[in-house]
PDB file of C-alpha atoms in Angstrom:
ATOM      1  CA  MET A 242     -24.043 -25.651   3.340  1.00 48.00           C
ATOM      2  CA  ALA A 243     -21.668 -23.261   1.579  1.00 50.00           C
ATOM      3  CA  ILE A 244     -20.991 -19.876   3.107  1.00 50.00           C
ATOM      4  CA  ARG A 245     -20.882 -16.980   0.666  1.00 51.00           C
ATOM      5  CA  ALA A 246     -18.695 -13.985   1.118  1.00 52.00           C
ATOM      6  CA  GLN A 247     -20.817 -10.902   1.691  1.00 59.00           C
ATOM      7  CA  GLN A 248     -20.134  -7.566  -0.044  1.00 70.00           C
ATOM      8  CA  ILE A 249     -18.892  -4.987   2.522  1.00 69.00           C
ATOM      9  CA  LYS A 250     -21.413  -2.146   2.491  1.00 73.00           C
ATOM     10  CA  ASN A 251     -20.246   1.499   2.652  1.00 72.00           C
ATOM     11  CA  LYS A 252     -22.761   2.195   5.389  1.00 76.00           C
ATOM     12  CA  TRP A 253     -21.090  -0.446   7.571  1.00 75.00           C
ATOM     13  CA  VAL A 254     -17.668   0.976   6.923  1.00 71.00           C
ATOM     14  CA  LYS A 255     -18.726   4.510   7.855  1.00 74.00           C
ATOM     15  CA  GLU A 256     -20.649   3.481  11.026  1.00 77.00           C
ATOM     16  CA  HIS A 257     -17.972   1.108  12.380  1.00 80.00           C
ATOM     17  CA  SER A 258     -15.034   3.387  11.583  1.00 80.00           C
ATOM     18  CA  LYS A 259     -16.329   6.088  13.896  1.00 81.00           C
ATOM     19  CA  GLU A 260     -17.767   3.769  16.540  1.00 85.00           C
ATOM     20  CA  PHE A 261     -14.935   1.206  16.852  1.00 90.00           C
ATOM     21  CA  LEU A 262     -11.810   2.140  14.763  1.00 90.00           C
ATOM     22  CA  LYS A 263     -11.445   5.718  15.853  1.00 90.00           C
ATOM     23  CA  PRO A 264     -11.517   4.999  19.553  1.00 92.00           C
ATOM     24  CA  THR A 265      -9.061   2.113  19.031  1.00 93.00           C
ATOM     25  CA  LEU A 266      -6.690   4.295  17.231  1.00 92.00           C
ATOM     26  CA  GLU A 267      -6.851   6.878  19.967  1.00 91.00           C
ATOM     27  CA  ILE A 268      -6.015   4.198  22.570  1.00 94.00           C
ATOM     28  CA  VAL A 269      -3.235   2.501  20.629  1.00 95.00           C
ATOM     29  CA  ASP A 270      -1.855   5.768  19.136  1.00 92.00           C
ATOM     30  CA  PRO A 271       0.014   4.092  16.258  1.00 94.00           C
ATOM     31  CA  LYS A 272       2.626   6.042  14.398  1.00 94.00           C
ATOM     32  CA  ILE A 273       2.015   3.962  11.240  1.00 95.00           C
ATOM     33  CA  ILE A 274      -1.376   2.736   9.981  1.00 96.00           C
ATOM     34  CA  ILE A 275      -1.515   0.158   7.210  1.00 97.00           C
ATOM     35  CA  THR A 276      -4.794  -0.551   5.531  1.00 96.00           C
ATOM     36  CA  LEU A 277      -5.356  -3.696   3.524  1.00 93.00           C
ATOM     37  CA  GLY A 278      -7.826  -3.120   0.694  1.00 90.00           C
ATOM     38  CA  LYS A 279     -10.159  -0.334  -0.197  1.00 90.00           C
ATOM     39  CA  PRO A 280     -12.793  -0.813   2.559  1.00 88.00           C
ATOM     40  CA  ALA A 281     -10.079  -0.650   5.268  1.00 91.00           C
ATOM     41  CA  TYR A 282      -8.685   2.513   3.638  1.00 94.00           C
ATOM     42  CA  ASP A 283     -12.130   4.056   3.420  1.00 91.00           C
ATOM     43  CA  SER A 284     -12.610   3.504   7.178  1.00 91.00           C
ATOM     44  CA  VAL A 285      -9.462   5.477   7.975  1.00 93.00           C
ATOM     45  CA  ALA A 286     -10.291   8.039   5.284  1.00 93.00           C
ATOM     46  CA  ASP A 287     -13.713   8.681   7.064  1.00 89.00           C
ATOM     47  CA  ILE A 288     -11.877   9.330  10.372  1.00 90.00           C
ATOM     48  CA  TYR A 289      -9.214  11.613   8.954  1.00 91.00           C
ATOM     49  CA  GLY A 290     -11.328  13.315   6.221  1.00 92.00           C
ATOM     50  CA  LEU A 291      -9.184  11.908   3.383  1.00 94.00           C
ATOM     51  CA  ASN A 292     -10.101  11.563  -0.292  1.00 93.00           C
ATOM     52  CA  LYS A 293     -11.400   8.160  -1.314  1.00 92.00           C
ATOM     53  CA  ASP A 294      -9.272   7.854  -4.459  1.00 93.00           C
ATOM     54  CA  LYS A 295      -8.782   4.663  -6.421  1.00 94.00           C
ATOM     55  CA  MET A 296      -6.261   2.292  -4.892  1.00 92.00           C
ATOM     56  CA  SER A 297      -3.830   2.796  -7.783  1.00 92.00           C
ATOM     57  CA  LYS A 298      -3.610   6.518  -6.999  1.00 95.00           C
ATOM     58  CA  LEU A 299      -3.341   5.847  -3.209  1.00 95.00           C
ATOM     59  CA  ILE A 300      -0.403   3.502  -3.643  1.00 94.00           C
ATOM     60  CA  LYS A 301       1.468   6.249  -5.446  1.00 94.00           C
ATOM     61  CA  LYS A 302       0.776   8.692  -2.617  1.00 94.00           C
ATOM     62  CA  ASN A 303       2.225   6.380   0.103  1.00 95.00           C
ATOM     63  CA  PRO A 304       2.999   7.340   2.738  1.00 96.00           C
ATOM     64  CA  ILE A 305       0.098   9.577   3.397  1.00 96.00           C
ATOM     65  CA  LYS A 306       0.756  12.063   6.170  1.00 95.00           C
ATOM     66  CA  LEU A 307      -1.876  12.237   8.879  1.00 92.00           C
ATOM     67  CA  SER A 308      -2.020  14.277  12.123  1.00 80.00           C
ATOM     68  CA  ASN A 309       0.303  13.909  15.096  1.00 71.00           C
ATOM     69  CA  ASP A 310       3.313  12.537  13.179  1.00 86.00           C
ATOM     70  CA  ARG A 311       1.140   9.613  12.071  1.00 93.00           C
ATOM     71  CA  ILE A 312       1.381   8.147   8.575  1.00 96.00           C
ATOM     72  CA  LEU A 313      -0.816   5.878   6.523  1.00 97.00           C
ATOM     73  CA  PHE A 314       0.034   3.257   3.992  1.00 97.00           C
ATOM     74  CA  ALA A 315      -2.829   2.247   1.742  1.00 96.00           C
ATOM     75  CA  MET A 316      -2.143  -1.291   0.462  1.00 95.00           C
ATOM     76  CA  TYR A 317      -3.865  -3.726  -1.762  1.00 92.00           C
ATOM     77  CA  HIS A 318      -5.209  -6.745   0.034  1.00 88.00           C
ATOM     78  CA  CYS A 319      -2.978  -9.754  -0.459  1.00 82.00           C
ATOM     79  CA  SER A 320      -5.826 -12.081  -1.248  1.00 81.00           C
ATOM     80  CA  PRO A 321      -6.233 -13.589  -4.761  1.00 79.00           C
ATOM     81  CA  LEU A 322      -8.456 -10.676  -5.767  1.00 75.00           C
ATOM     82  CA  GLY A 323      -5.919  -8.172  -4.472  1.00 73.00           C
ATOM     83  CA  CYS A 324      -3.261  -9.983  -6.558  1.00 80.00           C
ATOM     84  CA  ILE A 325      -5.519  -9.634  -9.610  1.00 84.00           C
ATOM     85  CA  ASN A 326      -5.633  -5.810  -9.047  1.00 85.00           C
ATOM     86  CA  ARG A 327      -1.927  -5.525  -8.320  1.00 88.00           C
ATOM     87  CA  LYS A 328       0.583  -8.179  -9.123  1.00 89.00           C
ATOM     88  CA  TRP A 329       2.276  -9.957  -6.179  1.00 89.00           C
ATOM     89  CA  GLU A 330       5.733  -8.708  -7.197  1.00 90.00           C
ATOM     90  CA  LEU A 331       4.533  -5.091  -7.022  1.00 92.00           C
ATOM     91  CA  GLN A 332       2.827  -5.743  -3.687  1.00 90.00           C
ATOM     92  CA  LYS A 333       6.072  -7.016  -2.242  1.00 92.00           C
ATOM     93  CA  GLN A 334       7.814  -3.773  -3.403  1.00 93.00           C
ATOM     94  CA  ASP A 335       5.023  -1.751  -1.677  1.00 93.00           C
ATOM     95  CA  TRP A 336       5.740  -3.646   1.592  1.00 92.00           C
ATOM     96  CA  ILE A 337       9.498  -3.174   1.274  1.00 93.00           C
ATOM     97  CA  LYS A 338       8.851   0.606   1.096  1.00 92.00           C
ATOM     98  CA  ILE A 339       7.139   0.460   4.598  1.00 94.00           C
ATOM     99  CA  LYS A 340      10.290  -0.983   6.111  1.00 90.00           C
ATOM    100  CA  GLU A 341      12.009   2.396   5.770  1.00 89.00           C
ATOM    101  CA  TYR A 342       9.547   3.965   8.163  1.00 90.00           C
ATOM    102  CA  LEU A 343       9.652   1.362  10.857  1.00 87.00           C
ATOM    103  CA  ASN A 344      12.780   2.686  12.651  1.00 74.00           C
TER     104      ASN A 344
END
């Protein structure tokens, strides 16, 4: 029996970001948050009250300043679909940009 990938529903993202992701971020207190794909970005956007722009716009805004000296990088997912939306070479450049902020 083949297993089909299920579409991630916006309702799930909103519910789980507040119930699970927000408390986890409060415990871990990361200085850098990196989201892979639009649903992951939308989860963080719900917590911080950010605009849910298109990924192409979000990539240009990187890094996105959040509260408490925290920054966010919205990244395309590196799956085949993510590489259709943003070529692999460009994704590698996006990741290299993050390196500057790791020190």
